[in-house]
Amino acid sequence: MEAIILQILNGLDKGGAYALIALGLTLIFGTLGVVNFAHGALFMLGAFVAVTLNHVMTLEKVVLSETETTAWGTPLEIRTPYIEDWFGETGAFLVDYSVPFALIVAVPFMLMVGIAMERGLIRYFYKRPHAEQILVTFGLAIVLGEIIKKFYGANPIPQSAPEAFAGSIDFGSGIVYPYWRLVYLFFSLAVIGAVMAFLQFTTFGMVVRAGMQDRETVGLMGINITRRFTIVFGLAAVVAGLAGVMYTPILPPDYHMGMDFLVLSFVVVVVGGMGSLGGAVAAGFLLGILQSFASMQEVTSILPGIDQIIIYLVAVVILLVRPRGLLGRKGVFED
Amino acid sequence: MGDVLKGVNRRGVLKGGAAVGGALAVPTIFTSNAWGYTNEPTGGSVTLGFNVPQTGPYADEGADELRAYELAVEHLNGGGDGGMLGTFSSKELGGNGILGKKVEYVTGDTQTKSDAARSSAKRMVEKDGAIMITGGSSSGVAVAVQAYCQEAGVIFMAGLTHSNDTTGKDKRANGFRHFFNSYMSGAALGPVLKNAYGSDRVAYHLTADYNWGWTTEESVKDFTEQQGWQTAAAVRTPLGAGDFSQYITPVLNSGADVLILNHYGKDMVNSLTQAVQFGLRDKQVNGKDFAIVVPLYSRLMAQGAGENVKGIYGSTNWHWSLQDEGSKAFVKSFGQKYGFPPSQAAHTCYVQAILYADACQRAGSFRPSAVGAALEGFSFDGLGNGPTEYRAEDHQCFKDVLVVKGKENPTSKFDVLEVVEVTPRAKVEYDASIFGGELGEFNDGA
């Protein structure tokens, strides 16, 4: 029983990341009709906002020791982070909480990246076939990955959760779960809830939803739907970026992490139903949980390798049974 | 007709045929193996091919390997302080290149993928004229490149490869490995783990699902079971899984009190970090403190895992804190050039380059069969691992093995491991036939 509860928690946790990326993907598809293969790169960019902020906060003052030497005979370098030198314990606190602080930096940064991406490139491909949209966004993802690799190298860069959340929580009965993973789960639920509420309860959201249903009619009513859709693209970029920032203590980021998540998230969107926000979220959590259960030894001993193909297997079955996905609408992606 | 055939008998025809056949074969013999060999150096320089992971999961190690090779080339050509050339027991190398030819090099990116590694080795041999290929940070890659080098007729001096198969069932005459292997790790770790944790333990293995992971799991399992341990489960995890949480959570309630992580590089950093996040290190099972073991350690990965390595046992081929003259000389050269100490990957690659150069020098030739014969059974000292021998039967180096532990109070970011035991060579030796495979004949190519 404990094993099942732990795997459900694992699945929800992983599913949270899938759902956040898939939410942005389907939001963009639903509003702009673009299949954005660069969305995983936005998740990766968010993670590197956290890495960059941590690097800036831990810039060190280097003083050469006059008495001690290294094993190779050069003077020993005594390193002290500037921020701790200037602000003492407050500085140490700021460094400790660099990942949560990165959320504040990530919001405007990712919004700008999203808007620049949409205005500078994506909008020229609105009326082009989906295949061309996929090619151009996939190319963009590769370019963004290579830029990150140029500055940060190819290797993962570990980030720490704040000290207060570094350990694990014991629920008793053998259920122990890391604090930060629970934080991530609640964070993803909060972001999903906020996006849904924004679209459901604000005038802006109402117009966007109307535009998703019938863009032409909304335009005929004198509403500049294009500008709103650009902002939606920025919003999707922010969601992916925030998901990336908070994921860094769970998985040390590297330039390729976006691609790793993109493929799975795209499957999530397809399973959930193209253009369906609720479907993307539901499918994200569902596939995350299934992936966790498929990794259990009891399962892999009967079906070796099932943990690596379960998501695709479920996608095939769902598309055979429900070709529009779990909550897909009629007419979407159907010419 | 009868006159024409008079005096011709069956024996005479066979003799004549053999003579004609032999005469026809002469030009082929003289143009291939007998005289020439692949990329025979003709000018004033000789080119070595450094095939290391420059991208992908083991890129950190690849970068360090490349640094070591550049240092070795510098020393072979008479630059710098000479490093371990001064402490090496063989005194054939004089800092004037190899056999008087200046050493040059080309590099390839293995990407830690067998097909990419084979392609880059092929490019270096066929386009760049490399006479020897060396490097790598994965056993899958080593086995693939070794097989290619055998076909191409060049020597392969393996880099970091720890699988038993490299010099076991997949060994080749043209391939040589200085690095230790999974069997030796298991043999060295078994008794140390028994001393540290007792003989009544239940282990749970998480194993990277490829060549190296399988042999490491097998060896560590064998040796811990010989010490009285039981194995609760051995679970295979995909290479580069990233998030190992779904594999770690079943450990919590499995009844196991030791987790053995047969992972390396990025996988090891992630799985160890996540195991600690799940509270395994602070857990009590069966009335005992839960323990984590990492059979193959490297200082680079220990740095990546940060504080999580504290108190965790493993084994390593070499460590920069060793105080023998060879290690001190190498650490000094490397540290002064790059500003930090070398990794075990850097050490084995530097040593392999020096050993190859020395073998050429002793053989008086770059011909693979001559160089290989010079390496076979070669005993040496002064290269950081104490007395060492390249065993002729399987081209595996035999030397002492280091058992290390994550340091509780590191003094710098490089000072993360401490050597807790040096297991003598005699305790990690084995019969060359136990892992199967055939060396075959040296191939000089054409």
Tab-separated table of N, CA, C and O in Angstrom, chain A residues 2-3 6-7 10 13-14 60 70-74 76-77 79 149 154-156 158-159 161 166-169 173-181 247 249-252 254-256 260 291-293 295-298 300 307-308, chain B residues 54-60 204 209 232-238 240-247 249-250 252-253 266 269-270 273-274 276-279 283 303-305 320 328 331-336 339-341 412-414:
chain	number	residue	atom	x	y	z
A	2	GLU	N	1.942	1.212	0.869
A	2	GLU	CA	2.840	2.378	0.928
A	2	GLU	C	3.472	2.620	-0.439
A	2	GLU	O	3.589	3.759	-0.896
A	3	ALA	N	3.861	1.502	-1.085
A	3	ALA	CA	4.507	1.614	-2.388
A	3	ALA	C	3.561	2.273	-3.388
A	3	ALA	O	3.981	3.107	-4.209
A	6	LEU	N	3.297	5.996	-2.642
A	6	LEU	CA	4.515	6.692	-3.069
A	6	LEU	C	4.569	6.840	-4.586
A	6	LEU	O	4.980	7.875	-5.110
A	7	GLN	N	4.146	5.796	-5.300
A	7	GLN	CA	4.179	5.897	-6.766
A	7	GLN	C	3.136	6.893	-7.264
A	7	GLN	O	3.353	7.567	-8.267
A	10	ASN	N	4.779	10.209	-6.759
A	10	ASN	CA	5.777	10.384	-7.818
A	10	ASN	C	5.131	10.771	-9.132
A	10	ASN	O	5.606	11.649	-9.851
A	13	ASP	N	3.779	14.258	-9.166
A	13	ASP	CA	4.895	15.180	-9.222
A	13	ASP	C	5.407	15.357	-10.652
A	13	ASP	O	5.543	16.463	-11.175
A	14	LYS	N	5.680	14.213	-11.269
A	14	LYS	CA	6.135	14.211	-12.659
A	14	LYS	C	5.042	14.761	-13.564
A	14	LYS	O	5.297	15.557	-14.471
A	60	GLU	N	32.198	35.210	-6.601
A	60	GLU	CA	33.086	35.159	-5.437
A	60	GLU	C	34.259	36.142	-5.524
A	60	GLU	O	34.790	36.395	-6.609
A	70	THR	N	48.382	24.949	-2.788
A	70	THR	CA	47.623	23.775	-3.241
A	70	THR	C	48.585	22.597	-3.404
A	70	THR	O	49.799	22.769	-3.296
A	71	ALA	N	48.013	21.417	-3.725
A	71	ALA	CA	48.837	20.218	-3.930
A	71	ALA	C	49.758	20.376	-5.127
A	71	ALA	O	50.729	19.658	-5.269
A	72	TRP	N	49.447	21.327	-6.024
A	72	TRP	CA	50.275	21.515	-7.219
A	72	TRP	C	51.172	22.750	-7.101
A	72	TRP	O	51.726	23.230	-8.067
A	73	GLY	N	51.238	23.292	-5.873
A	73	GLY	CA	52.250	24.298	-5.578
A	73	GLY	C	51.875	25.745	-5.809
A	73	GLY	O	52.696	26.637	-5.599
A	74	THR	N	50.639	26.017	-6.230
A	74	THR	CA	50.235	27.424	-6.419
A	74	THR	C	49.561	27.924	-5.131
A	74	THR	O	49.061	27.118	-4.340
A	76	LEU	N	46.982	28.998	-2.429
A	76	LEU	CA	45.594	28.566	-2.235
A	76	LEU	C	44.650	29.756	-2.431
A	76	LEU	O	44.925	30.862	-1.960
A	77	GLU	N	43.551	29.527	-3.149
A	77	GLU	CA	42.566	30.599	-3.375
A	77	GLU	C	41.519	30.546	-2.262
A	77	GLU	O	40.895	29.506	-2.046
A	79	ARG	N	38.000	31.771	-1.290
A	79	ARG	CA	36.851	32.312	-2.021
A	79	ARG	C	35.703	32.665	-1.069
A	79	ARG	O	35.328	31.859	-0.228
A	149	LYS	N	24.090	25.928	-24.479
A	149	LYS	CA	25.284	25.081	-24.408
A	149	LYS	C	26.558	25.913	-24.563
A	149	LYS	O	27.563	25.671	-23.901
A	154	ALA	N	27.801	21.576	-21.716
A	154	ALA	CA	26.856	20.494	-21.995
A	154	ALA	C	26.400	19.767	-20.735
A	154	ALA	O	25.482	18.968	-20.780
A	155	ASN	N	27.060	20.037	-19.632
A	155	ASN	CA	26.802	19.226	-18.439
A	155	ASN	C	25.728	19.815	-17.530
A	155	ASN	O	25.562	21.029	-17.473
A	156	PRO	N	25.020	18.949	-16.813
A	156	PRO	CA	23.995	19.452	-15.898
A	156	PRO	C	24.605	20.271	-14.759
A	156	PRO	O	25.717	19.983	-14.319
A	158	PRO	N	23.847	21.309	-11.021
A	158	PRO	CA	22.936	21.067	-9.893
A	158	PRO	C	22.524	22.362	-9.182
A	158	PRO	O	23.337	23.272	-9.032
A	159	GLN	N	21.268	22.444	-8.800
A	159	GLN	CA	20.750	23.573	-8.019
A	159	GLN	C	20.150	23.006	-6.727
A	159	GLN	O	19.542	21.942	-6.756
A	161	ALA	N	17.611	23.071	-3.402
A	161	ALA	CA	16.392	23.636	-2.821
A	161	ALA	C	16.807	24.398	-1.562
A	161	ALA	O	17.863	24.113	-0.986
A	166	ALA	N	15.083	20.987	2.093
A	166	ALA	CA	16.042	20.045	1.514
A	166	ALA	C	15.790	18.599	1.917
A	166	ALA	O	16.117	17.688	1.173
A	167	GLY	N	15.190	18.393	3.054
A	167	GLY	CA	15.021	17.014	3.533
A	167	GLY	C	13.748	16.365	3.019
A	167	GLY	O	13.202	16.740	1.985
A	168	SER	N	13.286	15.367	3.775
A	168	SER	CA	12.051	14.688	3.377
A	168	SER	C	11.092	14.674	4.557
A	168	SER	O	11.501	14.828	5.707
A	169	ILE	N	9.841	14.505	4.250
A	169	ILE	CA	8.811	14.508	5.292
A	169	ILE	C	8.329	13.073	5.507
A	169	ILE	O	8.100	12.347	4.537
A	173	SER	N	4.017	5.158	8.623
A	173	SER	CA	3.716	3.934	7.855
A	173	SER	C	4.650	3.762	6.657
A	173	SER	O	4.240	3.258	5.601
A	174	GLY	N	5.876	4.219	6.810
A	174	GLY	CA	6.858	4.008	5.742
A	174	GLY	C	6.725	4.940	4.565
A	174	GLY	O	7.356	4.732	3.524
A	175	ILE	N	5.887	5.971	4.698
A	175	ILE	CA	5.752	6.914	3.572
A	175	ILE	C	6.625	8.137	3.845
A	175	ILE	O	6.314	8.967	4.708
A	176	VAL	N	7.707	8.210	3.124
A	176	VAL	CA	8.643	9.328	3.248
A	176	VAL	C	8.737	9.994	1.885
A	176	VAL	O	8.906	9.305	0.871
A	177	TYR	N	8.602	11.311	1.850
A	177	TYR	CA	8.630	11.984	0.551
A	177	TYR	C	9.392	13.301	0.663
A	177	TYR	O	9.241	14.029	1.643
A	178	PRO	N	10.232	13.614	-0.335
A	178	PRO	CA	11.021	14.853	-0.248
A	178	PRO	C	10.127	16.102	-0.231
A	178	PRO	O	9.170	16.197	-1.007
A	179	TYR	N	10.495	17.051	0.646
A	179	TYR	CA	9.738	18.304	0.777
A	179	TYR	C	9.584	19.009	-0.567
A	179	TYR	O	8.510	19.447	-0.937
A	180	TRP	N	10.716	19.126	-1.287
A	180	TRP	CA	10.681	19.969	-2.486
A	180	TRP	C	9.760	19.391	-3.554
A	180	TRP	O	9.135	20.138	-4.315
A	181	ARG	N	9.675	18.074	-3.595
A	181	ARG	CA	8.780	17.467	-4.578
A	181	ARG	C	7.319	17.787	-4.242
A	181	ARG	O	6.497	17.979	-5.137
A	247	TYR	N	11.783	23.185	-11.196
A	247	TYR	CA	12.202	21.794	-11.388
A	247	TYR	C	13.707	21.618	-11.165
A	247	TYR	O	14.182	20.483	-11.047
A	249	PRO	N	15.883	21.965	-8.632
A	249	PRO	CA	16.416	21.155	-7.522
A	249	PRO	C	16.078	19.665	-7.672
A	249	PRO	O	16.707	18.819	-7.052
A	250	ILE	N	15.090	19.332	-8.506
A	250	ILE	CA	14.721	17.922	-8.701
A	250	ILE	C	15.629	17.298	-9.757
A	250	ILE	O	16.119	16.187	-9.604
A	251	LEU	N	15.868	18.030	-10.832
A	251	LEU	CA	16.699	17.509	-11.920
A	251	LEU	C	17.679	18.592	-12.362
A	251	LEU	O	17.248	19.620	-12.884
A	252	PRO	N	18.984	18.376	-12.148
A	252	PRO	CA	19.944	19.407	-12.546
A	252	PRO	C	19.803	19.734	-14.038
A	252	PRO	O	19.830	18.830	-14.869
A	254	ASP	N	20.267	20.847	-17.910
A	254	ASP	CA	21.265	20.974	-18.966
A	254	ASP	C	20.549	21.454	-20.229
A	254	ASP	O	19.319	21.578	-20.235
A	255	TYR	N	21.315	21.724	-21.272
A	255	TYR	CA	20.744	22.333	-22.478
A	255	TYR	C	19.722	21.428	-23.174
A	255	TYR	O	18.929	21.884	-23.974
A	256	HIS	N	19.734	20.139	-22.845
A	256	HIS	CA	18.890	19.182	-23.553
A	256	HIS	C	17.581	18.880	-22.820
A	256	HIS	O	16.724	18.175	-23.334
A	260	ASP	N	13.893	16.586	-23.780
A	260	ASP	CA	13.461	15.396	-23.041
A	260	ASP	C	11.999	15.522	-22.619
A	260	ASP	O	11.244	14.557	-22.659
A	291	GLN	N	3.358	6.178	-15.723
A	291	GLN	CA	4.797	5.972	-15.913
A	291	GLN	C	5.438	5.486	-14.606
A	291	GLN	O	6.305	4.615	-14.616
A	292	SER	N	4.997	6.071	-13.490
A	292	SER	CA	5.551	5.660	-12.192
A	292	SER	C	5.193	4.211	-11.874
A	292	SER	O	6.040	3.435	-11.444
A	293	PHE	N	3.942	3.851	-12.097
A	293	PHE	CA	3.542	2.478	-11.798
A	293	PHE	C	4.236	1.467	-12.711
A	293	PHE	O	4.578	0.375	-12.283
A	295	SER	N	7.115	1.548	-13.677
A	295	SER	CA	8.512	1.346	-13.286
A	295	SER	C	8.651	0.417	-12.091
A	295	SER	O	9.762	0.075	-11.704
A	296	MET	N	7.526	0.019	-11.501
A	296	MET	CA	7.605	-0.851	-10.321
A	296	MET	C	8.150	-2.218	-10.726
A	296	MET	O	7.830	-2.726	-11.810
A	297	GLN	N	8.947	-2.773	-9.818
A	297	GLN	CA	9.602	-4.042	-10.152
A	297	GLN	C	8.596	-5.148	-10.454
A	297	GLN	O	8.822	-5.989	-11.323
A	298	GLU	N	7.463	-5.112	-9.733
A	298	GLU	CA	6.434	-6.138	-9.947
A	298	GLU	C	5.932	-6.100	-11.393
A	298	GLU	O	5.559	-7.113	-11.968
A	300	THR	N	7.730	-4.511	-14.105
A	300	THR	CA	8.808	-4.729	-15.087
A	300	THR	C	9.280	-6.179	-15.111
A	300	THR	O	9.815	-6.632	-16.112
A	307	ASP	N	8.279	0.319	-18.635
A	307	ASP	CA	8.415	1.667	-18.066
A	307	ASP	C	8.850	2.692	-19.108
A	307	ASP	O	8.583	3.872	-18.964
A	308	GLN	N	9.503	2.226	-20.145
A	308	GLN	CA	9.998	3.183	-21.144
A	308	GLN	C	9.023	3.401	-22.300
A	308	GLN	O	9.199	4.324	-23.088
B	54	GLN	N	32.879	14.766	-25.913
B	54	GLN	CA	32.930	16.227	-25.751
B	54	GLN	C	31.537	16.796	-25.520
B	54	GLN	O	31.382	17.939	-25.121
B	55	THR	N	30.529	15.990	-25.818
B	55	THR	CA	29.142	16.356	-25.501
B	55	THR	C	28.485	15.123	-24.888
B	55	THR	O	29.075	14.051	-24.892
B	56	GLY	N	27.276	15.307	-24.398
B	56	GLY	CA	26.558	14.164	-23.821
B	56	GLY	C	26.830	14.005	-22.339
B	56	GLY	O	27.503	14.844	-21.724
B	57	PRO	N	26.318	12.906	-21.752
B	57	PRO	CA	26.334	12.776	-20.301
B	57	PRO	C	27.723	12.722	-19.654
B	57	PRO	O	27.868	13.041	-18.490
B	58	TYR	N	28.758	12.296	-20.381
B	58	TYR	CA	30.080	12.182	-19.776
B	58	TYR	C	31.047	13.255	-20.299
B	58	TYR	O	32.263	13.047	-20.340
B	59	ALA	N	30.491	14.393	-20.701
B	59	ALA	CA	31.320	15.444	-21.287
B	59	ALA	C	32.337	16.021	-20.298
B	59	ALA	O	33.426	16.438	-20.701
B	60	ASP	N	31.991	16.039	-19.017
B	60	ASP	CA	32.925	16.532	-17.992
B	60	ASP	C	34.200	15.707	-18.001
B	60	ASP	O	35.309	16.227	-17.971
B	204	TYR	N	19.890	-3.768	-2.335
B	204	TYR	CA	18.968	-3.489	-3.446
B	204	TYR	C	19.785	-2.774	-4.502
B	204	TYR	O	20.389	-1.741	-4.231
B	209	ASP	N	21.065	0.348	-17.375
B	209	ASP	CA	20.737	-0.767	-18.259
B	209	ASP	C	21.615	-0.771	-19.524
B	209	ASP	O	21.145	-0.512	-20.627
B	232	ALA	N	18.020	-8.218	-2.304
B	232	ALA	CA	16.555	-8.128	-2.321
B	232	ALA	C	16.045	-8.016	-3.754
B	232	ALA	O	15.079	-8.671	-4.133
B	233	ALA	N	16.689	-7.192	-4.536
B	233	ALA	CA	16.266	-7.016	-5.939
B	233	ALA	C	17.378	-6.314	-6.704
B	233	ALA	O	18.220	-5.637	-6.115
B	234	ALA	N	17.376	-6.521	-8.008
B	234	ALA	CA	18.310	-5.802	-8.882
B	234	ALA	C	17.473	-5.246	-10.026
B	234	ALA	O	16.965	-5.991	-10.850
B	235	VAL	N	17.286	-3.926	-10.010
B	235	VAL	CA	16.377	-3.286	-10.967
B	235	VAL	C	17.173	-2.489	-11.999
B	235	VAL	O	18.068	-1.719	-11.647
B	236	ARG	N	16.849	-2.687	-13.255
B	236	ARG	CA	17.533	-1.977	-14.344
B	236	ARG	C	16.842	-0.638	-14.599
B	236	ARG	O	15.614	-0.569	-14.628
B	237	THR	N	17.657	0.403	-14.763
B	237	THR	CA	17.094	1.729	-15.046
B	237	THR	C	17.642	2.221	-16.383
B	237	THR	O	18.803	1.969	-16.703
B	238	PRO	N	16.831	2.927	-17.169
B	238	PRO	CA	17.317	3.372	-18.478
B	238	PRO	C	18.453	4.383	-18.327
B	238	PRO	O	18.428	5.210	-17.410
B	240	GLY	N	20.393	7.608	-18.572
B	240	GLY	CA	19.939	8.992	-18.731
B	240	GLY	C	18.499	9.181	-18.302
B	240	GLY	O	17.793	10.045	-18.839
B	241	ALA	N	18.029	8.384	-17.337
B	241	ALA	CA	16.624	8.473	-16.915
B	241	ALA	C	16.278	9.844	-16.325
B	241	ALA	O	15.148	10.283	-16.388
B	242	GLY	N	17.253	10.527	-15.760
B	242	GLY	CA	17.000	11.851	-15.176
B	242	GLY	C	16.344	11.740	-13.823
B	242	GLY	O	16.992	11.836	-12.792
B	243	ASP	N	15.022	11.511	-13.833
B	243	ASP	CA	14.305	11.387	-12.567
B	243	ASP	C	14.217	9.905	-12.183
B	243	ASP	O	13.574	9.111	-12.872
B	244	PHE	N	14.876	9.544	-11.072
B	244	PHE	CA	14.906	8.147	-10.638
B	244	PHE	C	13.897	7.873	-9.526
B	244	PHE	O	13.927	6.807	-8.917
B	245	SER	N	13.024	8.852	-9.240
B	245	SER	CA	12.145	8.711	-8.078
B	245	SER	C	11.311	7.439	-8.133
B	245	SER	O	11.133	6.756	-7.120
B	246	GLN	N	10.804	7.098	-9.328
B	246	GLN	CA	9.944	5.908	-9.400
B	246	GLN	C	10.717	4.625	-9.160
B	246	GLN	O	10.125	3.582	-8.890
B	247	TYR	N	12.066	4.674	-9.293
B	247	TYR	CA	12.872	3.485	-9.013
B	247	TYR	C	13.345	3.471	-7.556
B	247	TYR	O	13.665	2.420	-7.009
B	249	THR	N	11.595	4.885	-4.831
B	249	THR	CA	10.534	4.680	-3.833
B	249	THR	C	10.296	3.205	-3.487
B	249	THR	O	10.072	2.890	-2.314
B	250	PRO	N	10.385	2.271	-4.442
B	250	PRO	CA	10.185	0.861	-4.033
B	250	PRO	C	11.257	0.368	-3.057
B	250	PRO	O	11.028	-0.598	-2.326
B	252	LEU	N	12.260	1.877	-0.461
B	252	LEU	CA	11.891	2.264	0.905
B	252	LEU	C	11.222	1.132	1.677
B	252	LEU	O	11.413	0.978	2.871
B	253	ASN	N	10.402	0.354	0.980
B	253	ASN	CA	9.662	-0.710	1.676
B	253	ASN	C	10.029	-2.106	1.189
B	253	ASN	O	9.232	-3.031	1.271
B	266	LYS	N	26.264	11.435	-14.937
B	266	LYS	CA	25.061	12.213	-14.644
B	266	LYS	C	24.002	11.350	-13.949
B	266	LYS	O	23.312	11.806	-13.037
B	269	VAL	N	24.954	11.051	-10.266
B	269	VAL	CA	24.687	12.307	-9.542
B	269	VAL	C	23.194	12.403	-9.245
B	269	VAL	O	22.787	12.696	-8.117
B	270	ASN	N	22.362	12.128	-10.257
B	270	ASN	CA	20.918	12.247	-10.074
B	270	ASN	C	20.371	11.187	-9.114
B	270	ASN	O	19.596	11.508	-8.212
B	273	THR	N	21.625	11.843	-5.478
B	273	THR	CA	20.982	13.038	-4.923
B	273	THR	C	19.532	12.734	-4.560
B	273	THR	O	19.051	13.098	-3.478
B	274	GLN	N	18.843	12.037	-5.455
B	274	GLN	CA	17.428	11.755	-5.206
B	274	GLN	C	17.249	10.730	-4.082
B	274	GLN	O	16.314	10.834	-3.289
B	276	VAL	N	19.153	10.447	-1.502
B	276	VAL	CA	19.346	11.200	-0.250
B	276	VAL	C	18.123	12.076	0.020
B	276	VAL	O	17.655	12.175	1.156
B	277	GLN	N	17.558	12.686	-1.056
B	277	GLN	CA	16.351	13.506	-0.882
B	277	GLN	C	15.195	12.677	-0.310
B	277	GLN	O	14.370	13.177	0.444
B	278	PHE	N	15.132	11.423	-0.688
B	278	PHE	CA	14.072	10.547	-0.185
B	278	PHE	C	14.363	10.033	1.225
B	278	PHE	O	13.660	9.158	1.728
B	279	GLY	N	15.422	10.530	1.814
B	279	GLY	CA	15.714	10.226	3.213
B	279	GLY	C	16.364	8.877	3.442
B	279	GLY	O	16.407	8.384	4.576
B	283	LYS	N	17.709	6.774	7.123
B	283	LYS	CA	16.691	5.776	7.456
B	283	LYS	C	17.285	4.628	8.296
B	283	LYS	O	18.476	4.351	8.220
B	303	GLN	N	31.863	15.634	-6.909
B	303	GLN	CA	31.683	17.086	-6.808
B	303	GLN	C	30.267	17.476	-7.219
B	303	GLN	O	29.628	18.300	-6.587
B	304	GLY	N	29.775	16.851	-8.310
B	304	GLY	CA	28.423	17.150	-8.807
B	304	GLY	C	27.361	16.793	-7.790
B	304	GLY	O	26.348	17.460	-7.665
B	305	ALA	N	27.602	15.719	-7.034
B	305	ALA	CA	26.600	15.281	-6.055
B	305	ALA	C	26.712	16.044	-4.741
B	305	ALA	O	25.870	15.902	-3.859
B	320	TRP	N	43.804	11.920	-6.811
B	320	TRP	CA	44.854	12.935	-6.862
B	320	TRP	C	45.570	13.145	-5.528
B	320	TRP	O	46.649	13.722	-5.483
B	328	LYS	N	52.228	12.540	-7.483
B	328	LYS	CA	52.562	13.932	-7.118
B	328	LYS	C	53.054	14.708	-8.344
B	328	LYS	O	52.680	15.864	-8.553
B	331	VAL	N	49.972	15.400	-10.623
B	331	VAL	CA	49.085	16.417	-10.042
B	331	VAL	C	49.728	17.803	-10.179
B	331	VAL	O	49.061	18.792	-10.513
B	332	LYS	N	51.036	17.870	-9.987
B	332	LYS	CA	51.747	19.151	-10.083
B	332	LYS	C	51.669	19.687	-11.525
B	332	LYS	O	51.288	20.842	-11.741
B	333	SER	N	51.994	18.846	-12.489
B	333	SER	CA	51.956	19.284	-13.908
B	333	SER	C	50.552	19.719	-14.301
B	333	SER	O	50.354	20.784	-14.893
B	334	PHE	N	49.589	18.884	-13.982
B	334	PHE	CA	48.199	19.129	-14.387
B	334	PHE	C	47.651	20.361	-13.668
B	334	PHE	O	47.049	21.244	-14.278
B	335	GLY	N	47.875	20.404	-12.340
B	335	GLY	CA	47.359	21.522	-11.534
B	335	GLY	C	47.935	22.858	-11.973
B	335	GLY	O	47.227	23.865	-12.047
B	336	GLN	N	49.224	22.874	-12.274
B	336	GLN	CA	49.841	24.141	-12.685
B	336	GLN	C	49.334	24.587	-14.046
B	336	GLN	O	49.218	25.771	-14.313
B	339	GLY	N	44.908	24.567	-13.177
B	339	GLY	CA	44.380	25.231	-11.981
B	339	GLY	C	43.538	24.341	-11.076
B	339	GLY	O	42.936	24.836	-10.127
B	340	PHE	N	43.443	23.060	-11.377
B	340	PHE	CA	42.708	22.138	-10.503
B	340	PHE	C	43.300	20.738	-10.681
B	340	PHE	O	43.999	20.485	-11.672
B	341	PRO	N	43.019	19.816	-9.753
B	341	PRO	CA	43.638	18.488	-9.862
B	341	PRO	C	42.979	17.625	-10.933
B	341	PRO	O	41.810	17.823	-11.266
B	412	SER	N	38.256	21.514	0.501
B	412	SER	CA	38.027	22.308	-0.717
B	412	SER	C	37.026	21.554	-1.583
B	412	SER	O	36.664	20.408	-1.275
B	413	LYS	N	36.598	22.164	-2.675
B	413	LYS	CA	35.600	21.485	-3.517
B	413	LYS	C	36.192	20.278	-4.249
B	413	LYS	O	35.455	19.460	-4.800
B	414	PHE	N	37.529	20.162	-4.270
B	414	PHE	CA	38.156	18.996	-4.903
B	414	PHE	C	38.412	17.863	-3.901
B	414	PHE	O	38.656	16.739	-4.274
